[in-house]
Tab-separated table of C-alpha atoms and ligand atoms in Angstrom:
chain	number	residue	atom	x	y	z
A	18	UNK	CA	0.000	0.000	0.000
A	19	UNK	CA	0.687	3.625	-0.480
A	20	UNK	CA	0.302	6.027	2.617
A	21	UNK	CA	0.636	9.880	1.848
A	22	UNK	CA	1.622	11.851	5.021
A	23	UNK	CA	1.303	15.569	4.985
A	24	UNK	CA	3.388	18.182	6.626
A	25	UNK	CA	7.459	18.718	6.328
A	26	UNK	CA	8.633	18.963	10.355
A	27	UNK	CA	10.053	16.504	12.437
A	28	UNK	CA	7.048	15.353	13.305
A	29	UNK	CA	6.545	14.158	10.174
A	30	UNK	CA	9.826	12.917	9.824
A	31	UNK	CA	9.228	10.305	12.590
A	32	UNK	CA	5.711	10.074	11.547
A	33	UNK	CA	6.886	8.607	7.773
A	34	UNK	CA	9.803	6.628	9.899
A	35	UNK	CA	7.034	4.740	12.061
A	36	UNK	CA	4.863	4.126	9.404
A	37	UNK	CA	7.293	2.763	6.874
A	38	UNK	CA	8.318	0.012	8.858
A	39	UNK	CA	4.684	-1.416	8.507
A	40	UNK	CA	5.664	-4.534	6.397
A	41	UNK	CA	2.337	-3.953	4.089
A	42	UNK	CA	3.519	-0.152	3.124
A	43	UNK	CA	5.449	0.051	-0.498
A	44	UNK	CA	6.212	3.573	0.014
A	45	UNK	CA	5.223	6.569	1.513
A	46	UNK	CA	4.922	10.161	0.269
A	47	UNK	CA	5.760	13.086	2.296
A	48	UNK	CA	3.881	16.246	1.100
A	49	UNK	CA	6.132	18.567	1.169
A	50	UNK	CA	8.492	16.889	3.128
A	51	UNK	CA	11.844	17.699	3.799
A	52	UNK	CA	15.397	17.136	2.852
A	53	UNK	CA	16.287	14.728	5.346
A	54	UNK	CA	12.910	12.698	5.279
A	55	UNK	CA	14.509	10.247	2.239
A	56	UNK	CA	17.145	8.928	4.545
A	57	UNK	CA	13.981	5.929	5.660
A	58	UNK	CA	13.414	3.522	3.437
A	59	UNK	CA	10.486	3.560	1.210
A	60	UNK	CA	10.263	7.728	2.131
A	61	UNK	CA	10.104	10.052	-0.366
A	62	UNK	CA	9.145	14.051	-0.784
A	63	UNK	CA	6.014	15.504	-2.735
A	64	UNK	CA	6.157	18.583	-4.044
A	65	UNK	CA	2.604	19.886	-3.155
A	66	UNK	CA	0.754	21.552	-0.717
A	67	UNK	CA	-2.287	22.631	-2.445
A	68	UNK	CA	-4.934	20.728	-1.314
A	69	UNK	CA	-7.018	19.833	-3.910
A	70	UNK	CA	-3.624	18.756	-5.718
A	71	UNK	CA	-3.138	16.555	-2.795
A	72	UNK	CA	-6.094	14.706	-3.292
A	73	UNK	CA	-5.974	14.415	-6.783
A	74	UNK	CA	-2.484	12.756	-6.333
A	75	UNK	CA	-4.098	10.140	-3.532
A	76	UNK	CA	-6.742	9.858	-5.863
A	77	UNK	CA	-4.671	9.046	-9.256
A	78	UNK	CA	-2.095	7.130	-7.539
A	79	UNK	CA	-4.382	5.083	-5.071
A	80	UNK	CA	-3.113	5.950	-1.969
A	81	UNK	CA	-4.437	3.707	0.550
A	82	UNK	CA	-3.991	5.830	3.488
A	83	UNK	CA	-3.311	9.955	3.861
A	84	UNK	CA	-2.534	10.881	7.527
A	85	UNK	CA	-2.018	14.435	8.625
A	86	UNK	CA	0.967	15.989	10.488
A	87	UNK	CA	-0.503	20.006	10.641
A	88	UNK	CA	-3.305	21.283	12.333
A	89	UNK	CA	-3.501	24.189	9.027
A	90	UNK	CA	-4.695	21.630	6.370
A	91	UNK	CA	-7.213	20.413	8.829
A	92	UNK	CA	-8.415	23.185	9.907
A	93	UNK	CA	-8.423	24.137	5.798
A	94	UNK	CA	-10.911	20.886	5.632
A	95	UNK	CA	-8.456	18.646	3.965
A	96	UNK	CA	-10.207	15.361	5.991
A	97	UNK	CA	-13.642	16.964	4.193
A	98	UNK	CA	-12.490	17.373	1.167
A	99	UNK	CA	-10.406	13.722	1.160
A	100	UNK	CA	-13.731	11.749	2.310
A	101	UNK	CA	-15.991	13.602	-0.233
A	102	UNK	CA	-14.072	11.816	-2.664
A	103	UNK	CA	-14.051	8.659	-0.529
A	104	UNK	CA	-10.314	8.448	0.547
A	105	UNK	CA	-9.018	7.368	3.472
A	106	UNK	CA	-7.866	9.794	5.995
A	107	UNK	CA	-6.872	9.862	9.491
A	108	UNK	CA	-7.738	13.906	11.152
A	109	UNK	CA	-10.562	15.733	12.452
A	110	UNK	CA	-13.375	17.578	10.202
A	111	UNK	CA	-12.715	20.964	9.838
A	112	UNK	CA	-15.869	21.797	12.073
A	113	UNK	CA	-14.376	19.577	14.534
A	114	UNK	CA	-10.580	21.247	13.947
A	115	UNK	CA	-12.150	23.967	15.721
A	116	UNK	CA	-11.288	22.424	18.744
A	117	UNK	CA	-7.899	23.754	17.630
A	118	UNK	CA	-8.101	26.596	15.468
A	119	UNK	CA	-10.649	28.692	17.801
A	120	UNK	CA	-9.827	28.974	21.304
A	121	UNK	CA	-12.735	30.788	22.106
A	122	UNK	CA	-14.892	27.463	20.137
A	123	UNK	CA	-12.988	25.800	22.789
A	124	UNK	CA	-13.210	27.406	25.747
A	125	UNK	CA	-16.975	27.259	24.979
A	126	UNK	CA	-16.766	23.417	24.455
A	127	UNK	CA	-14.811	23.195	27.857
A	128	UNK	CA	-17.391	25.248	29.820
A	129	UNK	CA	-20.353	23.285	28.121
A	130	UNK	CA	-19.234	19.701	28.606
A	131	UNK	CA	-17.799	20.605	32.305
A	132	UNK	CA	-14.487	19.957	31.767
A	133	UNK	CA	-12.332	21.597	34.324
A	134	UNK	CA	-10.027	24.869	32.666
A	135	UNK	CA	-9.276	28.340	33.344
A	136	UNK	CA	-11.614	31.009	34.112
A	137	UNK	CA	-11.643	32.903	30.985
A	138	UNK	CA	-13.499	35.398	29.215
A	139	UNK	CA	-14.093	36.489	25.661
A	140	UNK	CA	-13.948	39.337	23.753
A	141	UNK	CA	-14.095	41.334	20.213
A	142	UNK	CA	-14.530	44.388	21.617
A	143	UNK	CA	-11.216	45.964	22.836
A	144	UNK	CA	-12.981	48.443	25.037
A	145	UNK	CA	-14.563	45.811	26.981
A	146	UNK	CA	-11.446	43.887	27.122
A	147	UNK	CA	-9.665	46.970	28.425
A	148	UNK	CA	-12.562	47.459	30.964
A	149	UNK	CA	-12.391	43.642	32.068
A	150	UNK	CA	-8.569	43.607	32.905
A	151	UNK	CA	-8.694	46.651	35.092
A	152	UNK	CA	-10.503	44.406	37.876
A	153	UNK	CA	-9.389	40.956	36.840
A	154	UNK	CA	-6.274	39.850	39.568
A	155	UNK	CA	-2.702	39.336	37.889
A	156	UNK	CA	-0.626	37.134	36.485
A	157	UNK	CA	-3.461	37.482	33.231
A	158	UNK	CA	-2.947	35.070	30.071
A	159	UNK	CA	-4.276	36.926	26.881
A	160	UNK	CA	-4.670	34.529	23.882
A	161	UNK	CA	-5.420	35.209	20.027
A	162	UNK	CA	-8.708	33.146	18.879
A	163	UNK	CA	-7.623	32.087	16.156
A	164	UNK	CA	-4.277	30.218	14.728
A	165	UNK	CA	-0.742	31.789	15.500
A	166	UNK	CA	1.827	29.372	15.177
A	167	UNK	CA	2.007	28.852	18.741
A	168	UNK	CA	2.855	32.616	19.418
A	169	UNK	CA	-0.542	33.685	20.161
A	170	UNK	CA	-0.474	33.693	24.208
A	171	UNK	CA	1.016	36.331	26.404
A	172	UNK	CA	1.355	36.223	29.952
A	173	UNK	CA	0.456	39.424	31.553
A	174	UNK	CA	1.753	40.536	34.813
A	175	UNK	CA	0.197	43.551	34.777
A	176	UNK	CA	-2.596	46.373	33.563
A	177	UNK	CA	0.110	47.652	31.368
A	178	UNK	CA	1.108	44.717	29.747
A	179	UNK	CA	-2.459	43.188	29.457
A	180	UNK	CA	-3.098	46.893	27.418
A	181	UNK	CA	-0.250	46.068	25.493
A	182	UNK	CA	-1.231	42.835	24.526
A	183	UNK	CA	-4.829	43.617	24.034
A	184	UNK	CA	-3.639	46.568	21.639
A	185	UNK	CA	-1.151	44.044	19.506
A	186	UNK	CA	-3.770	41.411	19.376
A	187	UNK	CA	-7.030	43.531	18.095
A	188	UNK	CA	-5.590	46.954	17.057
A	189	UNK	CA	-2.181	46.409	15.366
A	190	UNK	CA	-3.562	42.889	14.383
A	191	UNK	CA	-0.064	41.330	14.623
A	192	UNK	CA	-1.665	38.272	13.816
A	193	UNK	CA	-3.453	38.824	10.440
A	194	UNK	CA	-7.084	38.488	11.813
A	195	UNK	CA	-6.534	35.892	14.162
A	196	UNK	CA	-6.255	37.864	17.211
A	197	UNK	CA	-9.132	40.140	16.593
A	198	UNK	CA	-10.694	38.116	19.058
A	199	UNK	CA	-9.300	37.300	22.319
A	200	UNK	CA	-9.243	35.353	25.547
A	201	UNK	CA	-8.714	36.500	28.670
A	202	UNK	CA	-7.749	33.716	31.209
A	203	UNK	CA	-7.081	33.151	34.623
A	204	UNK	CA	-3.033	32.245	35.329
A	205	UNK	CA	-2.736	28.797	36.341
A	206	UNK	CA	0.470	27.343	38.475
A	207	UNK	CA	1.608	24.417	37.850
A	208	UNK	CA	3.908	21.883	35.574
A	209	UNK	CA	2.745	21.290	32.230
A	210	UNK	CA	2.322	17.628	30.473
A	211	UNK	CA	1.238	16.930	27.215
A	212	UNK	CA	-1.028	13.665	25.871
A	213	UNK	CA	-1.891	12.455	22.923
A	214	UNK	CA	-4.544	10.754	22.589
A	215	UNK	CA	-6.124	8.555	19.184
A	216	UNK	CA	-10.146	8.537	18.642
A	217	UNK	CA	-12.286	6.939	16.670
A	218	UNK	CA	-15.507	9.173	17.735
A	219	UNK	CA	-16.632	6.160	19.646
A	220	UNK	CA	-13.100	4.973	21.348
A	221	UNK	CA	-10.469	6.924	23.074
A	222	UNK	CA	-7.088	5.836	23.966
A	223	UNK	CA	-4.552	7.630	25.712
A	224	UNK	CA	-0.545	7.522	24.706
A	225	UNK	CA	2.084	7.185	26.647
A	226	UNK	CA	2.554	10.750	28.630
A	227	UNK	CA	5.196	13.124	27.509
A	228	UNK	CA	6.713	16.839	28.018
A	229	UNK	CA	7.634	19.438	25.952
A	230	UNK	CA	10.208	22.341	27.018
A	231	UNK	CA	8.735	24.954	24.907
A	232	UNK	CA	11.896	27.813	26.156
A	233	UNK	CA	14.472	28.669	23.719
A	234	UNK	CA	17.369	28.553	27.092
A	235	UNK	CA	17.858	26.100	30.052
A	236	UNK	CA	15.883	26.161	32.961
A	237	UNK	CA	13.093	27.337	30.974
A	238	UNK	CA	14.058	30.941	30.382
A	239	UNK	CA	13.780	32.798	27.078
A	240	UNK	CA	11.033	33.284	24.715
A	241	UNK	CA	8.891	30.248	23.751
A	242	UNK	CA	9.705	28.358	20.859
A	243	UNK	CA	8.451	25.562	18.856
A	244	UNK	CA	9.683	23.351	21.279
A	245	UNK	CA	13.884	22.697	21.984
A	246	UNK	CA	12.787	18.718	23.033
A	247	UNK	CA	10.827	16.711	24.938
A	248	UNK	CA	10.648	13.650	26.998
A	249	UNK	CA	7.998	10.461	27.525
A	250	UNK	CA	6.450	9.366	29.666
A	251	UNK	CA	5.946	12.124	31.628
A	252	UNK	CA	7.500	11.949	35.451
A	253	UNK	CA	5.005	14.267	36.574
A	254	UNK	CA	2.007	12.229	35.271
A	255	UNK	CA	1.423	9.999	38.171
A	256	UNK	CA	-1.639	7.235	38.306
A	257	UNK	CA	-3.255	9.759	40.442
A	258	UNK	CA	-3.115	12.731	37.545
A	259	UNK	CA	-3.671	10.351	34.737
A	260	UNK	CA	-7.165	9.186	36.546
A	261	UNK	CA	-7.855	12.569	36.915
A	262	UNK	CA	-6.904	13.342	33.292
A	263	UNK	CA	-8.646	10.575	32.053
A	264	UNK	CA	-12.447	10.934	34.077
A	265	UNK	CA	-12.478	14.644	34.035
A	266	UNK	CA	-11.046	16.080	31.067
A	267	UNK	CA	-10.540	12.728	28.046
A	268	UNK	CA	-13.873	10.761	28.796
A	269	UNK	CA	-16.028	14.362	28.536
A	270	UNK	CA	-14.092	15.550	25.528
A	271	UNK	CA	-15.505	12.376	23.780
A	272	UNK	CA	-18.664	12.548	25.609
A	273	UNK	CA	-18.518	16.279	23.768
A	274	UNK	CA	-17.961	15.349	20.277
A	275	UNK	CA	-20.626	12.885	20.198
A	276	UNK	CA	-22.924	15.517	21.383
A	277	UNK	CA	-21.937	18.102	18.826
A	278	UNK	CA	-22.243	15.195	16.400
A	279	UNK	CA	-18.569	16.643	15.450
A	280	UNK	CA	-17.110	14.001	12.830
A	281	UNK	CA	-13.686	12.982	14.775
A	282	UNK	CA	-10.938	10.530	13.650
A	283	UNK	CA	-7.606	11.429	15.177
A	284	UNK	CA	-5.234	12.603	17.401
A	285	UNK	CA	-6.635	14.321	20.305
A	286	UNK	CA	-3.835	16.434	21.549
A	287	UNK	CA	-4.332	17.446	25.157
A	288	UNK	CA	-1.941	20.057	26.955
A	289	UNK	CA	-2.947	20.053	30.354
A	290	UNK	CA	-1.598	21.518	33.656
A	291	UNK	CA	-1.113	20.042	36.979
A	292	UNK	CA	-2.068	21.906	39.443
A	293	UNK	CA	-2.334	21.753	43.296
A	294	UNK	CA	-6.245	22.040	42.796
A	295	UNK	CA	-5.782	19.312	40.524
A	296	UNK	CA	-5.855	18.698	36.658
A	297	UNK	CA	-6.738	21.880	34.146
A	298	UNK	CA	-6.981	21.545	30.484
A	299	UNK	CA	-5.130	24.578	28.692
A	300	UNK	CA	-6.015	23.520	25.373
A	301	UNK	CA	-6.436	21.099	22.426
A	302	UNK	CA	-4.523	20.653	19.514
A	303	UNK	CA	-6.324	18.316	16.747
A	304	UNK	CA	-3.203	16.620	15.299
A	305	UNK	CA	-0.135	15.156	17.233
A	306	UNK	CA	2.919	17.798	18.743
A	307	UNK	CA	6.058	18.591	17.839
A	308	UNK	CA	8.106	17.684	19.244
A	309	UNK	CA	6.358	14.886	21.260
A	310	UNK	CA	5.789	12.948	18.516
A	311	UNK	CA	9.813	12.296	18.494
A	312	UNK	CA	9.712	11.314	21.769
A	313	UNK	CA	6.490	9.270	21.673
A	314	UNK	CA	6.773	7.073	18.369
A	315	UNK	CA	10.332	5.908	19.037
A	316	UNK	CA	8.173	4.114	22.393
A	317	UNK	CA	5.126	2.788	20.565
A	318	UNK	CA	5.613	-1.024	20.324
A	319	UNK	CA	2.192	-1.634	18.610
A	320	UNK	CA	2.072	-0.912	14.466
A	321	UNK	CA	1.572	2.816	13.739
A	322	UNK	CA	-0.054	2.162	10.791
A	323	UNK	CA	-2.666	-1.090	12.152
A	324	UNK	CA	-3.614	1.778	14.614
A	325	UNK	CA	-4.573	4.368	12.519
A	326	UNK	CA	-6.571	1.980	9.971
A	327	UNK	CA	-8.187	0.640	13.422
A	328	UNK	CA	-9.615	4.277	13.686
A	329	UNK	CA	-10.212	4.872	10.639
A	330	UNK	CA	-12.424	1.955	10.448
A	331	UNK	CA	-14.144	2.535	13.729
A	332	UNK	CA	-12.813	-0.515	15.028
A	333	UNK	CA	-10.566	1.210	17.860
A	334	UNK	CA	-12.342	-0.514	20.838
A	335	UNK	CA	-10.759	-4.076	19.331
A	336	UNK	CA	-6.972	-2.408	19.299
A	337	UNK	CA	-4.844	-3.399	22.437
A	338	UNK	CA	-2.187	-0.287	21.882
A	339	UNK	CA	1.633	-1.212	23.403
A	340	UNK	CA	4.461	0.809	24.482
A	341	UNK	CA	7.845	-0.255	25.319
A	342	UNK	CA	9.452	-0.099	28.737
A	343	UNK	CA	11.716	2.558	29.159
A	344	UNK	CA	11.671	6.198	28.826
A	345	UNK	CA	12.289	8.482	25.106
A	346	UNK	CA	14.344	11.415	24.937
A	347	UNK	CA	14.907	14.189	22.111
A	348	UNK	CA	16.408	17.345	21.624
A	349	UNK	CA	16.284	19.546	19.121
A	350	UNK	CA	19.314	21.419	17.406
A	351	UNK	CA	18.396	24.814	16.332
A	352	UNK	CA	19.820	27.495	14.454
A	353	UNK	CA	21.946	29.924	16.349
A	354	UNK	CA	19.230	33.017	16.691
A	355	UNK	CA	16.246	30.929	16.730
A	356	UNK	CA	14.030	31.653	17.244
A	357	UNK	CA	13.825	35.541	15.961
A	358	UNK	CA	16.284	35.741	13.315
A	359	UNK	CA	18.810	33.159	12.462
A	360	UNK	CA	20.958	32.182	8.906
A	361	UNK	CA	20.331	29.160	6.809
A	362	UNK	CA	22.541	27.160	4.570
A	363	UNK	CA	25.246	25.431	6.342
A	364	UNK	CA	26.263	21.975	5.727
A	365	UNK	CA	25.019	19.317	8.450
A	366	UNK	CA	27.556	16.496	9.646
A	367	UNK	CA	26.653	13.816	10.940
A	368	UNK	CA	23.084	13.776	9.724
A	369	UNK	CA	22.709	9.875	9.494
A	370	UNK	CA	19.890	6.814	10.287
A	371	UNK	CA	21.893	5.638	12.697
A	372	UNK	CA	22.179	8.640	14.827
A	373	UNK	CA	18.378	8.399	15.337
A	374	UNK	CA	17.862	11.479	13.778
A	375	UNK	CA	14.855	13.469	12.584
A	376	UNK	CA	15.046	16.299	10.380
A	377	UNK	CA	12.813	19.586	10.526
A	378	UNK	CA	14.592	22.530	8.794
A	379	UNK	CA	16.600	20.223	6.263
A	380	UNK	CA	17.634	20.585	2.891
A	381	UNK	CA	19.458	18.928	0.484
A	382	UNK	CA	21.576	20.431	-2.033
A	383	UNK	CA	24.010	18.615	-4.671
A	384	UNK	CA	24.027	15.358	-2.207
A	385	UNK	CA	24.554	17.704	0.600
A	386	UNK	CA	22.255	18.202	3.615
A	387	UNK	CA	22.343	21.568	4.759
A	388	UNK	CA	20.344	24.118	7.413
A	389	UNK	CA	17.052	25.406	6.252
A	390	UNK	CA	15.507	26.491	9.605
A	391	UNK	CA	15.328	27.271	12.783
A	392	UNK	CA	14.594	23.924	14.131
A	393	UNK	CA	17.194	21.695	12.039
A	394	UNK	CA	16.829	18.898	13.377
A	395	UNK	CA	16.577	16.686	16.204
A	396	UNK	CA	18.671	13.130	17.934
A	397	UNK	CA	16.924	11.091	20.082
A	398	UNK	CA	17.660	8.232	22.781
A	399	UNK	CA	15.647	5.364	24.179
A	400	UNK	CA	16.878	3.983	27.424
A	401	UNK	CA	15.669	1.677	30.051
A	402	UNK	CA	15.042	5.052	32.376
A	403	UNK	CA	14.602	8.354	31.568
A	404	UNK	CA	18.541	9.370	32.324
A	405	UNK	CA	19.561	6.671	30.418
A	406	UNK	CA	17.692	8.045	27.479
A	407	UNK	CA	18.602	11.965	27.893
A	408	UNK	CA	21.816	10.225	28.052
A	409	UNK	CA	21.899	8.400	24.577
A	410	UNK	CA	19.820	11.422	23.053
A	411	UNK	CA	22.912	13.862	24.167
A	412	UNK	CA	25.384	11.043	22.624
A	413	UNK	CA	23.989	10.878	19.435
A	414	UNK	CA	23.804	14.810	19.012
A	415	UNK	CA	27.108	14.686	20.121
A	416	UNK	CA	27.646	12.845	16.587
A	417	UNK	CA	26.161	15.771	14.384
A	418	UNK	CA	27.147	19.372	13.473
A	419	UNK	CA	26.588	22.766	12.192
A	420	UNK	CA	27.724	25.978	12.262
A	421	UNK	CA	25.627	28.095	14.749
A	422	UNK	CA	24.014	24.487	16.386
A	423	UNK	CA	22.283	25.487	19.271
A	424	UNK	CA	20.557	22.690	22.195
A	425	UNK	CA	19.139	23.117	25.205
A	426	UNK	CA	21.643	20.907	27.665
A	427	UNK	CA	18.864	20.206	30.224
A	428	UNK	CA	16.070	18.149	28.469
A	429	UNK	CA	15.004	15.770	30.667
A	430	UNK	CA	16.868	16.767	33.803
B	518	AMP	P1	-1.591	27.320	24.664
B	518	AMP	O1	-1.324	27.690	23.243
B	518	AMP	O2	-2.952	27.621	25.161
B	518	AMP	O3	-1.104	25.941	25.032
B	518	AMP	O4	-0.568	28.210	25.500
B	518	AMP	C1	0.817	28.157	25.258
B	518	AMP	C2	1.552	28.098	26.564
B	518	AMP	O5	1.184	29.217	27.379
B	518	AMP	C3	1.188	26.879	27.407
B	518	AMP	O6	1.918	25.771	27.041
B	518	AMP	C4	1.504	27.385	28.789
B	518	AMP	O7	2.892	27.307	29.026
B	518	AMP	C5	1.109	28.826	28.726
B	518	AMP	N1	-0.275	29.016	29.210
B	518	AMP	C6	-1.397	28.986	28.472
B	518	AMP	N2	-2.489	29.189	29.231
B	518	AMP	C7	-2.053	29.346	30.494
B	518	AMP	C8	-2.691	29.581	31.749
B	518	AMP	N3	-4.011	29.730	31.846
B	518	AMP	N4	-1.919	29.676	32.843
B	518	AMP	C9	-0.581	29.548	32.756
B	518	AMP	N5	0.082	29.338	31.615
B	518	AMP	C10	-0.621	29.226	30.489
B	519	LIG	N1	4.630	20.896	21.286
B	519	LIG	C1	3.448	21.635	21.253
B	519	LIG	C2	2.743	21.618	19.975
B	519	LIG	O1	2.999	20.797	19.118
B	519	LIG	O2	1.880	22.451	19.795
């Protein structure tokens, strides 16, 4: 068979990685893909992002299987526009991609279903935004509605900077429209996990837990980035928090999407945050993260690709999903600048298989792989606990160069 995977990050890297070593795929396309995504076997690049193009392609060529790395094509209605023509996709509708690309859809969903999040309020008025943070109590968390590349939430210690927030958000629309609305939340305390999750509309199943460190510097300092690396499972996500995950956040999520007869087949994404007063969900992404998904796949024992035709097919109930033992590390090496402004083009050493490497900002040139962005790349390590694998993720970095590579030295510790 022929699987078509969509999206050209690291993500998608190990996404095409995990699914290629399903004995029944031939080959699988990665639309757009990236240089370094042809090191698997069976992998290769497709130039084309329009969407229609996309389908046309699955169409023509008989591609058994299209999954989705990006929640932008999904929220675009790529899953619509797929099944219309009766392909086989794995991702949300676009009415259920909401979940995702509006936070205040969200937020609403949360309150209605009862599942337990920030206070929040929401506005597309700026005046009574203004009006609402001179009584609200600080730290404040202003967020943009709509999509923003992950740049769309500021954390507000004060009247001023709430203003200033407000006034980037909805006046100087630094966000091309989707900021015009806004949320105004209450600031929670707490450590931050993330879980995936797979649904079939009827099933849910959780992943193994994992963590993101979403800082540019160690300790967590710095602006926020894509990501630097990340780490599963989770230590913080004890029996205790994944019971509470599960009962008062996963369970009425489904309970949810049944109710708003939302058409759901996919990763549920859930970033939640432990708190003291218990487990709050911050939000829900409708595809799987970046970089989790490097640390995640690596542990899944069960076939990628049996899992996702499970869902597909409604059948998830029947699937008995398997991790490994052991703990997953990755890091990411970034470009030095990253992430404002940083210089592309140098060549990459080291960028081999066997390093357990996956590429994000790769090209290559004349046999060459070379820089392309500010996330280049990242190593990871699998070891029986977690400091073995931070360990063998560190030594296998250690392996690969460029000039300007910048890491974080304390993922996982
Ligand atoms: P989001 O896009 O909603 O996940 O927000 C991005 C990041 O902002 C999260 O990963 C948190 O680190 C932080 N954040 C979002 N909402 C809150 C909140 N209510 N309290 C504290 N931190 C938050
Ligand atoms: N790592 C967070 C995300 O993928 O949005």
């Amino acid at each position: 068979m022929k699987v078509l995977v969509i999206g050209s990050g690291g993500r998608e890297h190990a996404i095409c990685w995990k699914i290629a070593q399903n004995p029944r795929v031939d080959r699988v396309f990665c639309a757009p893909g990236n240089g370094g995504i042809e090191i698997e076997d069976k992998c290769s690049n497709l130039n084309i992002t329009d969407i229609d193009e996309l389908r046309d392609f699955a169409s023509e060529e008989k591609v058994a299987l299209t999954v989705v790395g990006p929640e932008v094509p999904l929220t675009e209605g790529i899953v619509d526009k797929f099944k219309e023509k009766g392909l086989s996709i794995f991702g949300p509708s676009s009415k259920a991609a909401l979940l995702e690309g509006s936070k205040i859809y969200s937020k609403n969903f949360m309150r209605k279903y009862g599942i337990k999040t920030a206070e929040y309020a929401d506005f597309d008025d700026i005046d009574k935004a203004l009006e609402y943070i001179e009584n609200c109590s600080y730290p404040v968390v202003v967020k943009a509605d709509g999509l923003a590349a992950g740049k769309g939430v500021s954390i507000c210690e004060n009247y001023g900077e709430a203003k200033t927030a407000l006034e980037n958000f909805m006046i100087k629309d630094v966000f091309k429209g989707a900021g015009k609305k806004v949320i105004v939340e209450e600031f929670l305390q707490g450590v931050e996990a993330s879980i995936l999750t797979v649904t079939d509309g009827n099933t849910i199943i959780p992943f193994i837990s994992s963590k993101d460190h979403k800082q540019i510097y160690d300790g967590g300092r710095g602006p926020n980035t894509g990501g630097m690396g990340a780490i599963a499972p989770n230590p913080y996500c004890s029996e205790e928090v994944l019971e509470d995950f599960e009962k008062n956040i996963m369970l009425p999520t489904l309970k949810g999407i049944q109710q708003e007869n939302l058409d759901y087949t996919g990763i549920i994404f859930f970033g939640i945050m432990i708190t003291k007063k218990g487990v709050y969900l911050l939000e829900y992404n409708v595809r799987m993260g970046d970089p989790e998904t490097q640390a995640v796949l690596p542990l899944m024992k069960s076939d990628f690709v049996d899992l996702i035709q499970a869902a597909v097919s409604k059948k998830l109930s029947d699937f008995k999903l398997e991790w490994k033992e052991g703990a997953c590390c990755c890091v990411v090496a970034a470009s030095k600048g990253y992430p404002a402004k940083y210089e592309t083009g140098f060549e990459i050493n080291g960028f081999k298989k066997e390093n357990n490497i996956f590429a994000a900002g790769v090209k290559k040139e004349d046999g060459v792989f070379k820089t392309s962005g500010g996330r280049v790349l990242v190593t990871y390590g699998i070891g029986a606990s977690l400091e073995d694998a931070v360990e063998y993720a560190y030594e296998n970095l250690k392996k690969v160069s460029f000039n300007g590579m910048y890491f974080r030295k304390d993922i996982g510790k």
